[in-house]
Coordinates of C-alpha atoms in Angstrom, one line a residue:
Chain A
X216 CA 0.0 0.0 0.0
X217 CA 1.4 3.2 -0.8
X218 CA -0.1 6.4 0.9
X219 CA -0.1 9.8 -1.5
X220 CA 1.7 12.9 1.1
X221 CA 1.4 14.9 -2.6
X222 CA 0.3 14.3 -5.8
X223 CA 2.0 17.4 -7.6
X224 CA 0.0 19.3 -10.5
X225 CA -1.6 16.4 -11.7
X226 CA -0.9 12.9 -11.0
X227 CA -3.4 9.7 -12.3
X228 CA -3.4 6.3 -12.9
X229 CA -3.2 5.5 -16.5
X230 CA -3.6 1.8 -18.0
X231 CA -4.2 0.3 -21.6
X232 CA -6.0 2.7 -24.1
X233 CA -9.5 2.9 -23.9
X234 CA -10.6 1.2 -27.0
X235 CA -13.9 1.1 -29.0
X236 CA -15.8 3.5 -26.7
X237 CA -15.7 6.5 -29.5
X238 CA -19.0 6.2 -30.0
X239 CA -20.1 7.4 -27.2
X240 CA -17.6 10.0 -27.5
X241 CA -15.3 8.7 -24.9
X242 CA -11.1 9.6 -25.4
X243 CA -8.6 6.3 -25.4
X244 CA -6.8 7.8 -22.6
X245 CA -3.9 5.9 -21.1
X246 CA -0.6 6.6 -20.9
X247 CA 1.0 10.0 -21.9
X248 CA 4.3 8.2 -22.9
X249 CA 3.6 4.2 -23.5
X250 CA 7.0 3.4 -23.7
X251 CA 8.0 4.9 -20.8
X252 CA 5.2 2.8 -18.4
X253 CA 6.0 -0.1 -20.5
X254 CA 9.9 0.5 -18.9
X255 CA 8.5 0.8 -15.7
X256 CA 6.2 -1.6 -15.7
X257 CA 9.1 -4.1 -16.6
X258 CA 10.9 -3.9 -13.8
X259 CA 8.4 -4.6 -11.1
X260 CA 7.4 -8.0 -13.6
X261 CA 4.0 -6.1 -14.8
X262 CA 2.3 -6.4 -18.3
X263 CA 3.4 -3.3 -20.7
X264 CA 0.3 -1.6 -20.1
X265 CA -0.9 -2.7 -16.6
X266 CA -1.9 0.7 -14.4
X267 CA 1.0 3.3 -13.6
X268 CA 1.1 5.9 -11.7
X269 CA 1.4 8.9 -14.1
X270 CA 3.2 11.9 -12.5
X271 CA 3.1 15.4 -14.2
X272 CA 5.7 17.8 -13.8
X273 CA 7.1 16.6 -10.2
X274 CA 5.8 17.8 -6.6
X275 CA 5.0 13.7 -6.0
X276 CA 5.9 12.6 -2.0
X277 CA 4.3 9.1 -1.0
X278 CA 5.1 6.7 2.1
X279 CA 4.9 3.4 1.6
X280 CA 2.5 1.4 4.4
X281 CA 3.9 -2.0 3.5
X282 CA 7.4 -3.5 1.6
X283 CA 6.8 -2.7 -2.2
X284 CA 8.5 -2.9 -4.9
X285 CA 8.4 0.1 -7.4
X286 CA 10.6 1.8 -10.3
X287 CA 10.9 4.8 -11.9
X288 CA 11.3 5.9 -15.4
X289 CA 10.5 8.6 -17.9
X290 CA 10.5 12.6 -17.3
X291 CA 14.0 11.8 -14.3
X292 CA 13.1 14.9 -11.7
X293 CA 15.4 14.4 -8.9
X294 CA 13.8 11.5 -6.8
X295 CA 15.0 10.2 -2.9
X296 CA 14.4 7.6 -1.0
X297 CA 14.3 8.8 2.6
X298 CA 16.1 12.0 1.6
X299 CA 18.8 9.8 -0.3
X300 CA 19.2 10.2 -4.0
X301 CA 17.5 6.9 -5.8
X302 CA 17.9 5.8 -9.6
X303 CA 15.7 6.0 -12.6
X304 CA 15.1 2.7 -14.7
X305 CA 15.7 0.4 -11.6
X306 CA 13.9 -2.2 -9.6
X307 CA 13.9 -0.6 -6.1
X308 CA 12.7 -1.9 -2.4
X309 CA 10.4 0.1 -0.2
X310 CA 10.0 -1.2 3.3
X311 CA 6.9 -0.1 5.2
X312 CA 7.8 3.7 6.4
X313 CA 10.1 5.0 3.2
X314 CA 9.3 7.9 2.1
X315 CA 9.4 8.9 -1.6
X316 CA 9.7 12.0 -3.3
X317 CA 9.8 12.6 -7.1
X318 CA 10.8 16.7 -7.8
X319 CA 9.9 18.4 -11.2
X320 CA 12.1 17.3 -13.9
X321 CA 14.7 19.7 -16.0
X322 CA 13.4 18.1 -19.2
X323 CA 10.5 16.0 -20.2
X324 CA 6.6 16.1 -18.5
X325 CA 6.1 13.1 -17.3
X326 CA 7.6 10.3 -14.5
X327 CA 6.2 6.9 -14.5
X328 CA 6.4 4.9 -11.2
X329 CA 5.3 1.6 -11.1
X330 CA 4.6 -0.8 -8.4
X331 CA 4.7 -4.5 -8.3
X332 CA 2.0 -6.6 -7.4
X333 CA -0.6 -4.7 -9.6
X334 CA -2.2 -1.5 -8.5
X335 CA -5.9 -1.8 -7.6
X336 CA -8.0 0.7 -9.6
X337 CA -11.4 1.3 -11.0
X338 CA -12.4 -0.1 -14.5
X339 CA -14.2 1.8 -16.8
X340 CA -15.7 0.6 -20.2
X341 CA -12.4 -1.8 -20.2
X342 CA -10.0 0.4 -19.1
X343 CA -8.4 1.7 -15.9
X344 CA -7.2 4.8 -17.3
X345 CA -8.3 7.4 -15.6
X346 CA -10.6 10.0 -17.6
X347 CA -11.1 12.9 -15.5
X348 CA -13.3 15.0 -17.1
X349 CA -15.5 12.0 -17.9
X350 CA -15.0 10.9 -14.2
X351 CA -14.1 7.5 -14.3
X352 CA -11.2 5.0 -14.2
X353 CA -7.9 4.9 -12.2
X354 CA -9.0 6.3 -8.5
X355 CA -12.3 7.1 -8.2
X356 CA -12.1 8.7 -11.5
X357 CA -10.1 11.7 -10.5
X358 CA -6.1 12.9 -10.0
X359 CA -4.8 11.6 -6.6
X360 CA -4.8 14.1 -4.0
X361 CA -3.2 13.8 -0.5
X362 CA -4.1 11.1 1.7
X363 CA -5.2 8.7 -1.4
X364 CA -4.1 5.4 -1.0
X365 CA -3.2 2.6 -3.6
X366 CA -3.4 -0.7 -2.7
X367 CA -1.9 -3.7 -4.5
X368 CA -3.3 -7.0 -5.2
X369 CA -0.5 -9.3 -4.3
X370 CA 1.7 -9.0 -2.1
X371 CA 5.3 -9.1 -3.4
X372 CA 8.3 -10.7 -1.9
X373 CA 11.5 -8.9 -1.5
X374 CA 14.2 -10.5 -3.3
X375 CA 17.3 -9.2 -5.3
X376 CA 16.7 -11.7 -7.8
X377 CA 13.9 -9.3 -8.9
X378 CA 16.3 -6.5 -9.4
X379 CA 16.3 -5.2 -12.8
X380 CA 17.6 -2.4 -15.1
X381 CA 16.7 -1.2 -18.0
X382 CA 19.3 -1.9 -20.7
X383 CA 21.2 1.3 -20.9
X384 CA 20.5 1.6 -25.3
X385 CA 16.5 1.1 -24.3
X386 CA 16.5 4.4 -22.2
X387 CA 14.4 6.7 -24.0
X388 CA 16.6 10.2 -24.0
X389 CA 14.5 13.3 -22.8
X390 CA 15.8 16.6 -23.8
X391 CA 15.4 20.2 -24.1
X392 CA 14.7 19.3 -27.8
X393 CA 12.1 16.8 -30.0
X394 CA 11.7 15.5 -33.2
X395 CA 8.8 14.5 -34.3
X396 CA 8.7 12.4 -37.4
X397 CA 5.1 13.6 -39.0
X398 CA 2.8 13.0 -42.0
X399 CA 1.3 15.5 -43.4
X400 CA -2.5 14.8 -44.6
X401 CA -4.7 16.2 -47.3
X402 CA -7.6 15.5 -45.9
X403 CA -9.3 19.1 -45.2
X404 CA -6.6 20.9 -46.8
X405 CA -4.3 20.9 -49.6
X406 CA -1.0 19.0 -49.2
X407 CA 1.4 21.9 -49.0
X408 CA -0.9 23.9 -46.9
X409 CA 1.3 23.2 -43.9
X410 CA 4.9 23.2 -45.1
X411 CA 5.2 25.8 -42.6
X412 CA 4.9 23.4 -40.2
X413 CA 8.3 21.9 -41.4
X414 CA 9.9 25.4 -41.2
X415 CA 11.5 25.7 -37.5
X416 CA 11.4 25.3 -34.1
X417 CA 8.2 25.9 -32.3
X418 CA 7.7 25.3 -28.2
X419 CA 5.2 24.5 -26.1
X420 CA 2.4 26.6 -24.7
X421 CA 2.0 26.4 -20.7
X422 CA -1.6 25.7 -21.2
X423 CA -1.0 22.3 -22.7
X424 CA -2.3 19.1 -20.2
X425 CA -3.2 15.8 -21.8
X426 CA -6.0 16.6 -24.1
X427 CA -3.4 18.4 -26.4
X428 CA -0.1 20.1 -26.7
X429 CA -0.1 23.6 -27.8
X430 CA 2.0 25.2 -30.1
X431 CA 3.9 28.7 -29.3
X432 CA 6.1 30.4 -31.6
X433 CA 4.9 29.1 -35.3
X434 CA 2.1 30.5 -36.5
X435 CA 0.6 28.9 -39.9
X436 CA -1.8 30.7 -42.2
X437 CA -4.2 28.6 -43.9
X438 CA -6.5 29.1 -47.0
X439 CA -9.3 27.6 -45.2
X440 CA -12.1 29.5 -42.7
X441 CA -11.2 27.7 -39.5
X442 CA -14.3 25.9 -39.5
X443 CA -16.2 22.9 -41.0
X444 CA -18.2 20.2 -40.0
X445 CA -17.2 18.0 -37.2
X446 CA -15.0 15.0 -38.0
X447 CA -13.0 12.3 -36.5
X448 CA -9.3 13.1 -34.7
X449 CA -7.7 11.1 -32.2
X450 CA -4.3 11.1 -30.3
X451 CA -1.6 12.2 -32.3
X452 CA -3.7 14.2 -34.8
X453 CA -2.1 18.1 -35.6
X454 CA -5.2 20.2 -35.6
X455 CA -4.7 23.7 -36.7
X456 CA -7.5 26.6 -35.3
X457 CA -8.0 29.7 -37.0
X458 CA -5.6 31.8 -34.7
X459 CA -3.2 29.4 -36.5
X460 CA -0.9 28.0 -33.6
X461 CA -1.1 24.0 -34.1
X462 CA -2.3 21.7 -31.5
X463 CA -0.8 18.1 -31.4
X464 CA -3.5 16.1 -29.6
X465 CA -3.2 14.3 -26.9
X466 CA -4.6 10.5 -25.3
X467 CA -7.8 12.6 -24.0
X468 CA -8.4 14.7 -26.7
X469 CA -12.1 14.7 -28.2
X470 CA -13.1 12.3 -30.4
X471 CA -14.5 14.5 -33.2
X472 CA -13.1 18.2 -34.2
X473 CA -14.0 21.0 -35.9
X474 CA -10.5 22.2 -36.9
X475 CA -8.9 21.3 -39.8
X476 CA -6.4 18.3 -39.4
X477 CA -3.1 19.6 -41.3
X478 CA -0.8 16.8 -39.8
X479 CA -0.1 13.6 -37.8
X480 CA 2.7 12.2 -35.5
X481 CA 3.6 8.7 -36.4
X482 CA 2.1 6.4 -34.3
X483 CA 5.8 5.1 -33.0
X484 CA 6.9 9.1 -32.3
X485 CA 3.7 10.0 -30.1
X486 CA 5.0 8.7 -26.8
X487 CA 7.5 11.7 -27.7
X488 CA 4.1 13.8 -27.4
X489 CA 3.8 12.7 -23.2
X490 CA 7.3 14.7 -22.5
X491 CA 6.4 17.8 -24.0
X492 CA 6.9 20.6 -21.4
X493 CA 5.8 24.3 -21.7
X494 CA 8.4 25.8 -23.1
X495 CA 10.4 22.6 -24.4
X496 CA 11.4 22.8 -27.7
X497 CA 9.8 20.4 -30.8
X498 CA 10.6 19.9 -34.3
X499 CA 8.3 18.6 -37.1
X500 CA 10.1 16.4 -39.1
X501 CA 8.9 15.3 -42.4
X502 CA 8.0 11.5 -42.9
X503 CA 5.9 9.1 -45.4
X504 CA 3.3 6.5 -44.7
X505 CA 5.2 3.7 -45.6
X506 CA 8.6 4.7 -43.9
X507 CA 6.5 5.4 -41.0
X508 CA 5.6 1.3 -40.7
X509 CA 8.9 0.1 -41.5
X510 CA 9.7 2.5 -38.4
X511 CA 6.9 1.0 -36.2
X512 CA 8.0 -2.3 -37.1
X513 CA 11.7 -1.3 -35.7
X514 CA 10.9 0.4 -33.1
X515 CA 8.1 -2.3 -31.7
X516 CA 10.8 -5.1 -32.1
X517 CA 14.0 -3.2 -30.1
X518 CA 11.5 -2.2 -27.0
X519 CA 10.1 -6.2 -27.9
X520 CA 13.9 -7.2 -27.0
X521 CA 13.1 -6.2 -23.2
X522 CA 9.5 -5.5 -22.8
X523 CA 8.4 -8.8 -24.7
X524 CA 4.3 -7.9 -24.7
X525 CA 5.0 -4.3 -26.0
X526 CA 3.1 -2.5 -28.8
X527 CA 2.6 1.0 -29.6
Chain Q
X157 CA -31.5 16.5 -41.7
X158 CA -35.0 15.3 -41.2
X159 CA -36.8 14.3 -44.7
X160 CA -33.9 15.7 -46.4
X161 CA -31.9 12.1 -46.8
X162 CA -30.7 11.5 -50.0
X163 CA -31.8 8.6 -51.2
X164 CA -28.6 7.3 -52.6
X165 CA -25.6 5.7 -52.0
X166 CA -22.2 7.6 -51.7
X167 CA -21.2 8.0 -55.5
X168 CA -17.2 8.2 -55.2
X169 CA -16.4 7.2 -51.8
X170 CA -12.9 8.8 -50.9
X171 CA -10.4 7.0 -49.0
X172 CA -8.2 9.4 -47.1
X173 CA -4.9 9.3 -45.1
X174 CA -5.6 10.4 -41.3
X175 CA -2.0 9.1 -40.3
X176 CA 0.1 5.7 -40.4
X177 CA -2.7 3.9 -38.2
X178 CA -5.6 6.0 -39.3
X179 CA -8.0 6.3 -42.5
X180 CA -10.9 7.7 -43.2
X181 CA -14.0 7.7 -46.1
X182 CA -16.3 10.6 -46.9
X183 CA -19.7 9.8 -46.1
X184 CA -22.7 11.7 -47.5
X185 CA -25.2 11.7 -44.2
X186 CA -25.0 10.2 -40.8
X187 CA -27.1 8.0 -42.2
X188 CA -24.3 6.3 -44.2
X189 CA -21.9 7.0 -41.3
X190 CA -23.6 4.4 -39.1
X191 CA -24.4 2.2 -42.0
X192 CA -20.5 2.2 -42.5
X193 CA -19.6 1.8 -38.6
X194 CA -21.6 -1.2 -38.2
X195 CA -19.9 -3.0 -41.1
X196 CA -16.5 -2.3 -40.0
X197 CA -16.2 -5.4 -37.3
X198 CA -14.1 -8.7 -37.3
X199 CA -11.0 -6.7 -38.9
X200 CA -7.8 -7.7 -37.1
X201 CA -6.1 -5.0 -35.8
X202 CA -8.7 -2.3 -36.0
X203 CA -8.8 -0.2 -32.8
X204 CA -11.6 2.0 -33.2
X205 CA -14.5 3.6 -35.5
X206 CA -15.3 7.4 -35.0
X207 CA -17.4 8.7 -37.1
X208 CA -17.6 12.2 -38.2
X209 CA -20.6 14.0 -39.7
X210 CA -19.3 13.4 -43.1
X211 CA -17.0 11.1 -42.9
X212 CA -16.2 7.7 -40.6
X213 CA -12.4 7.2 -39.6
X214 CA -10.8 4.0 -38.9
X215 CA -7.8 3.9 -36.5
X216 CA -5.5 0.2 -36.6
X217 CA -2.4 -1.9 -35.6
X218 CA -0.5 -1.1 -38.8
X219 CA 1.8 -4.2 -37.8
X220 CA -1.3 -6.6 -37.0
X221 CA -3.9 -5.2 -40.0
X222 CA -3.6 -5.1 -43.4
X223 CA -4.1 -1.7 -44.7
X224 CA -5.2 -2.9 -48.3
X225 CA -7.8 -4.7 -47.0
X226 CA -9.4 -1.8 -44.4
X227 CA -9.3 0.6 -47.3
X228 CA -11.3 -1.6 -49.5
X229 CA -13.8 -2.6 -46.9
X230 CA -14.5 1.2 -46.2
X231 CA -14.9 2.0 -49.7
X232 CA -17.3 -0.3 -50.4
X233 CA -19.2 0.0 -47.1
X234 CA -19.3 3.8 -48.3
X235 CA -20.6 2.8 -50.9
X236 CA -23.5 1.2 -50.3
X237 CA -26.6 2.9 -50.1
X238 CA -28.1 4.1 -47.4
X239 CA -32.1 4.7 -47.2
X240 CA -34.5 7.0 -45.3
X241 CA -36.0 3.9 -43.6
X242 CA -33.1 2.6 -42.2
X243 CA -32.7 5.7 -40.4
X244 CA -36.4 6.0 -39.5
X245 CA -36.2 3.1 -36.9
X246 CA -34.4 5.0 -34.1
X247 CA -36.2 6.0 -31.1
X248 CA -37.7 9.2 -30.1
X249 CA -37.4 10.6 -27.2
X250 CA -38.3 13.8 -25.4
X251 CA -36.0 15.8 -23.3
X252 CA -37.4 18.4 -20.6
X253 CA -36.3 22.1 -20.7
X254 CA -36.0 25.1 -18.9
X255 CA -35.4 27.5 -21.0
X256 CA -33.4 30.9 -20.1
X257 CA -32.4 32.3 -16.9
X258 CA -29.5 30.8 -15.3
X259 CA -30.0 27.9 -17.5
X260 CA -30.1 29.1 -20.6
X261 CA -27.7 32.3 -20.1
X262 CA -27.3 33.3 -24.1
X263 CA -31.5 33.4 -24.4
X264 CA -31.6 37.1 -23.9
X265 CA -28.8 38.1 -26.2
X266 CA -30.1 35.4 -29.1
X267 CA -33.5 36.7 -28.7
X268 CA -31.8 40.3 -29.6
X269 CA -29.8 38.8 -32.0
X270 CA -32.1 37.0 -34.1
X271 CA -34.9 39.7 -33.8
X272 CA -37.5 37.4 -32.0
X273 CA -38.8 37.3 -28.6
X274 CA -37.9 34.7 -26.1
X275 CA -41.1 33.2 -26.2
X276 CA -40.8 32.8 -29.6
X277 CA -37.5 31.4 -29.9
X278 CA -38.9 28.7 -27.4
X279 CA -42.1 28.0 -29.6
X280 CA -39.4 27.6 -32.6
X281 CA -36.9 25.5 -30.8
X282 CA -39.7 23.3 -29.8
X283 CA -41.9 22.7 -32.6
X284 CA -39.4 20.6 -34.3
X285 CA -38.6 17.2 -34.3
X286 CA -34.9 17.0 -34.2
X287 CA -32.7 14.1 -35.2
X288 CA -29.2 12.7 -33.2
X289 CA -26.6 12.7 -36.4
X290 CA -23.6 12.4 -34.2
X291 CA -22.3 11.3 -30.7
X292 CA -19.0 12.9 -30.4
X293 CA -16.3 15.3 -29.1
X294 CA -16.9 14.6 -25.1
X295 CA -19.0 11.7 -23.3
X296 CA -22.4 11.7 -24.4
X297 CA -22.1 15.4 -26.2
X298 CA -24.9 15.1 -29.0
X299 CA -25.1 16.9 -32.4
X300 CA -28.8 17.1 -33.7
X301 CA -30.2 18.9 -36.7
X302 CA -33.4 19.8 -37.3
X303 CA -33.4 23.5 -36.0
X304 CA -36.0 25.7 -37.2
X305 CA -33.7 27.7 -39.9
X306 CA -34.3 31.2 -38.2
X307 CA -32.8 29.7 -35.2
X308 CA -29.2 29.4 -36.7
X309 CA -26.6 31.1 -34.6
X310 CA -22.8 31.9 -35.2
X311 CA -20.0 30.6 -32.1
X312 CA -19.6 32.6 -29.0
X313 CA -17.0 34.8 -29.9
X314 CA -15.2 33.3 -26.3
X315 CA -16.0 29.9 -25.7
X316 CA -17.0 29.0 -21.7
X317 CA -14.2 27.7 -19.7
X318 CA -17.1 25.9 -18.0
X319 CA -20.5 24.7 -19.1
X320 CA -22.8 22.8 -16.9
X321 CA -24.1 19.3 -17.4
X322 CA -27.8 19.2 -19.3
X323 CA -27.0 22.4 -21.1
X324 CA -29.2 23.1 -24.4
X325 CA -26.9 25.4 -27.0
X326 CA -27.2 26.0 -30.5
X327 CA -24.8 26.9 -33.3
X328 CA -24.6 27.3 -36.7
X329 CA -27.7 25.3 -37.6
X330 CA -27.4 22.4 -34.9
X331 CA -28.6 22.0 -31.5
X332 CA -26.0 20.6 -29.3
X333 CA -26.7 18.9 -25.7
X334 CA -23.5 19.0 -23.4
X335 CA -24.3 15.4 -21.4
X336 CA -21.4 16.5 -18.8
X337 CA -19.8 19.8 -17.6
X338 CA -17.1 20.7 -20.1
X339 CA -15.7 23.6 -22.1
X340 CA -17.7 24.7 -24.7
X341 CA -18.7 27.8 -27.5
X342 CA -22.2 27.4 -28.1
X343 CA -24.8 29.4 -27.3
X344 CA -26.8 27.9 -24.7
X345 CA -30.9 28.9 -24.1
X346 CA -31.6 26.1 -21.5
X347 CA -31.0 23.1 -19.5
X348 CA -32.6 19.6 -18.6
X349 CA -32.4 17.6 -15.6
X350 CA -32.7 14.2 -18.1
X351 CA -29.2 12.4 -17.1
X352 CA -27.6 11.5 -20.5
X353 CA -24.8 10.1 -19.6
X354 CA -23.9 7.6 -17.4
X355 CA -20.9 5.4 -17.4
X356 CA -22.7 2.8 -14.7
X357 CA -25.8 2.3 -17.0
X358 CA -26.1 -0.2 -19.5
X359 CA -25.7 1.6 -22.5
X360 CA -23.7 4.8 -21.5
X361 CA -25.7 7.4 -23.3
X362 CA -28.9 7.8 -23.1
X363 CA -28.9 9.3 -27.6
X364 CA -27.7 7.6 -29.9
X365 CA -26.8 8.6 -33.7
X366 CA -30.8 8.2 -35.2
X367 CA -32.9 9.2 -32.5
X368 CA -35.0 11.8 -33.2
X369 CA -35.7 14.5 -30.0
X370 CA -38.5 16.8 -29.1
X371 CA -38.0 19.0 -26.8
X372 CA -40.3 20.2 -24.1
X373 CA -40.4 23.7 -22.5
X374 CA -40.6 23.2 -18.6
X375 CA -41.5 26.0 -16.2
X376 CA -38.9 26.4 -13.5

């Protein structure tokens, strides 16, 4: 059992995607960064996708009420165990009493810390992710808050035979700096229309949470009003509004939109998306469908190498 | 929407590029768009069916589905016809509102607006059967047509950070029906108490694409 002191700015439990539920206009949700839960998830001997705790930007401080077994991985703010300095992408041992404390990262958005023994948390049309402006999944539907507590369903036993690392070459690097390896579609507006896009740098607005990432800094002018009849978009979808500053959406984003939809993040890039911090920097780099599998199919097999159940 | 169904099928359904994992076909009703939905099933790999007002979007497991295959199955589900009847059979279902004050805070400027009295508006907004074409954008959030045309209404020029569960809005020429509180830019003239959705309940929404809506003016 591990009791929540702080939860930081926003802090849920996110599980697989939420799949087949669009028709009722509810998001996929789950994780921010897939690859990075799938990492932490690893090395407490969990399923890629089984629930996470999600952290956002730091301010996290928990005390474990029994032994546990938990690791860390993704956005690395400084993290101590009972005031001492602890590592990213490591199997670590909590005894009842430790006291853990993840501060707001330099670079990235997001730390995943996972426990062993699988976390208990609400289901919601297949899913524990948590949804929180639908109210459902993870705890209670909500972020945690102080004094939450997550409970495990198994108990784990304390051996340094369960001491893992993440190989050293599977360590996602988060920077100061993306790319992200995009298509650019036709659907709503012509081809070149967004070739801006491709231009430069751009950063990240502070207003940008899980629904979407906004865009700062890179403004594109479109011959198109703005507006037109709502139509599908889903995670990883660039939708561009009239006051022409992108939006890469994000696992909660709606299901349908009215913008038009100038551009998408290949589906092996978007965990990229989850570590985008205001002000970080991001770079749109040009790609083509079919590179884009042969990609996938790369990537997918490397993280496979470790994390055997893994798919984007 | 209502009466106004073509009677055909989609002549040149497109096939469109929404991403690697993603693809989508031009519809020409919601009609069609369901029609398409429900023959997209038993297709390894595929993730999930959104459909759009005029178009239905596939997202898949590049690496488990074959791409060839989903792009042929959409066209040709796209382009089937799609009749009047088949969208006749949905249910219809009337929805309880109080219209204006606190619960419909845009009445009073619409009513100016538009050039018709409040009363009026209500007497408009009421009188017509209106049809579900789309579930979509948050939990539940419904898109219906069938609003009496002197009713159409531009965006808010600034959407609301917050708008509360049950609202009533209109825009353009749709009525919309926020199921939970959420952002939103319409302009909203009332509210019902009628709880549409719920994630407990057997089927989570209480509309679905097809059901036609009257609405009935309450007094507070």
């Amino acid at each position: 059992m591990l009791r929540i002191i702080n939860a930081g700015p926003f802090c849920t439990l996110q599980g697989h995607p939420r799949r087949g539920q669009k028709k009722f206009g509810i998001p996929e949700s789950g994780p921010a960064d897939a690859v990075s839960m799938a990492l932490a998830n690893r090395l407490v001997g969990s399923p890629a996708y089984a629930t996470c705790i999600e952290i956002t930007l730091g301010g996290f401080e928990a005390e474990a009420e029994s032994a546990l077994s938990i690791a860390l991985t993704g956005a690395e703010g400084a993290a101590t165990l009972n005031g001492v300095p602890c590592d990213y992408h490591k199997t670590l041992f909590l005894n009842k009493g430790d006291l853990l404390i993840v501060r707001p990262p330099k670079f990235g958005a997001r730390t995943y810390l996972a426990i062993g023994g699988q976390i208990q948390a609400d289901t919601a049309f297949q899913s524990t992710s948590t949804y929180v402006l639908g109210g459902f999944g993870g705890y209670d539907g909500r972020k945690l808050q102080p004094n939450d507590m997550l409970r495990v369903d198994r108990d784990i036993k304390l051996t340094t035979d369960a001491m893992l690392a993440t190989p050293q070459h599977l360590r996602p690097f988060i920077g100061a700096a993306t790319l992200l390896r995009t298509l650019q579609l036709d659907a709503d507006v012509p081809l070149n229309a967004s070739d801006a896009l491709f231009g430069g740098d751009a950063s990240i607005a502070s207003n940008s949470d899980r629904t979407g990432v906004r865009l700062q800094n890179l403004t594109l002018s479109l011959d198109h009003d703005g507006l037109m009849r709502s139509a599908p978009v889903a995670a990883g979808i660039v939708q561009c509004p009239p006051d022409g500053a992108p939006i890469i959406l994000g696992p909660d984003a709606q299901t349908t939109g009215g913008y038009p939809r100038i551009a998408c993040i290949i589906r092996s890039d978007r965990h990229l998306i989850g570590q985008l911090a205001p002000n970080a920097r991001v770079r749109f780099v040009a790609c083509e469908p079919e590179e884009a599998v042969a990609i996938l199919k790369q990537k997918t097999d490397l993280i496979r190498t470790w994390v055997p159940d893994f798919s984007f | 929407m209502t009466g106004k169904v073509k009677d055909v099928g989609n002549s040149n359904p497109r096939v469109t590029c929404l991403g690697d994992d993603m693809l989508s076909v031009g519809v020409d009703n919601p009609v069609q768009a369901k029609f398409v939905t429900e023959r997209m099933t038993n297709i390894p790999g595929l993730e999930d069916i959104v459909a759009g007002m005029d178009s239905v979007a596939i997202r898949f497991d590049p690496l488990v589905a074959n791409k060839s295959v989903i792009e042929a199955t959409l066209s040709r589900a796209a382009n089937s016809v799609a009749t009047m009847s088949e969208w006749g059979v949905g249910k219809i279902i009337e929805i309880p509102v109080t219209y204006g004050g606190d619960e419909g805070p845009d009445l009073p400027a619409l009513s100016t607006a538009l050039k018709l009295s409040v009363d009026e508006i209500i007497v408009r907004h009421t009188a017509t059967l209106h049809c579900v074409e789309l579930i979509g954008f948050l939990p539940g959030f419904a898109y219906l047509s069938g609003l009496e045309p002197s009713l159409a209404t531009p965006r808010l020029k600034s959407p609301r950070t917050r708008v509360p569960a049950g609202s009533i809005a209109i825009s353009g020429a749709q009525t919309g029906i926020y199921a939970l509180p959420s952002p939103g830019g319409w302009s909203i003239i009332g509210r019902t108490n009628k709880i549409l959705f719920d994630p407990e309940g057997p089927t989570p929404t209480t509309l679905e694409a097809g059901d036609r809506v009257r609405f009935v003016a309450q007094s507070k």
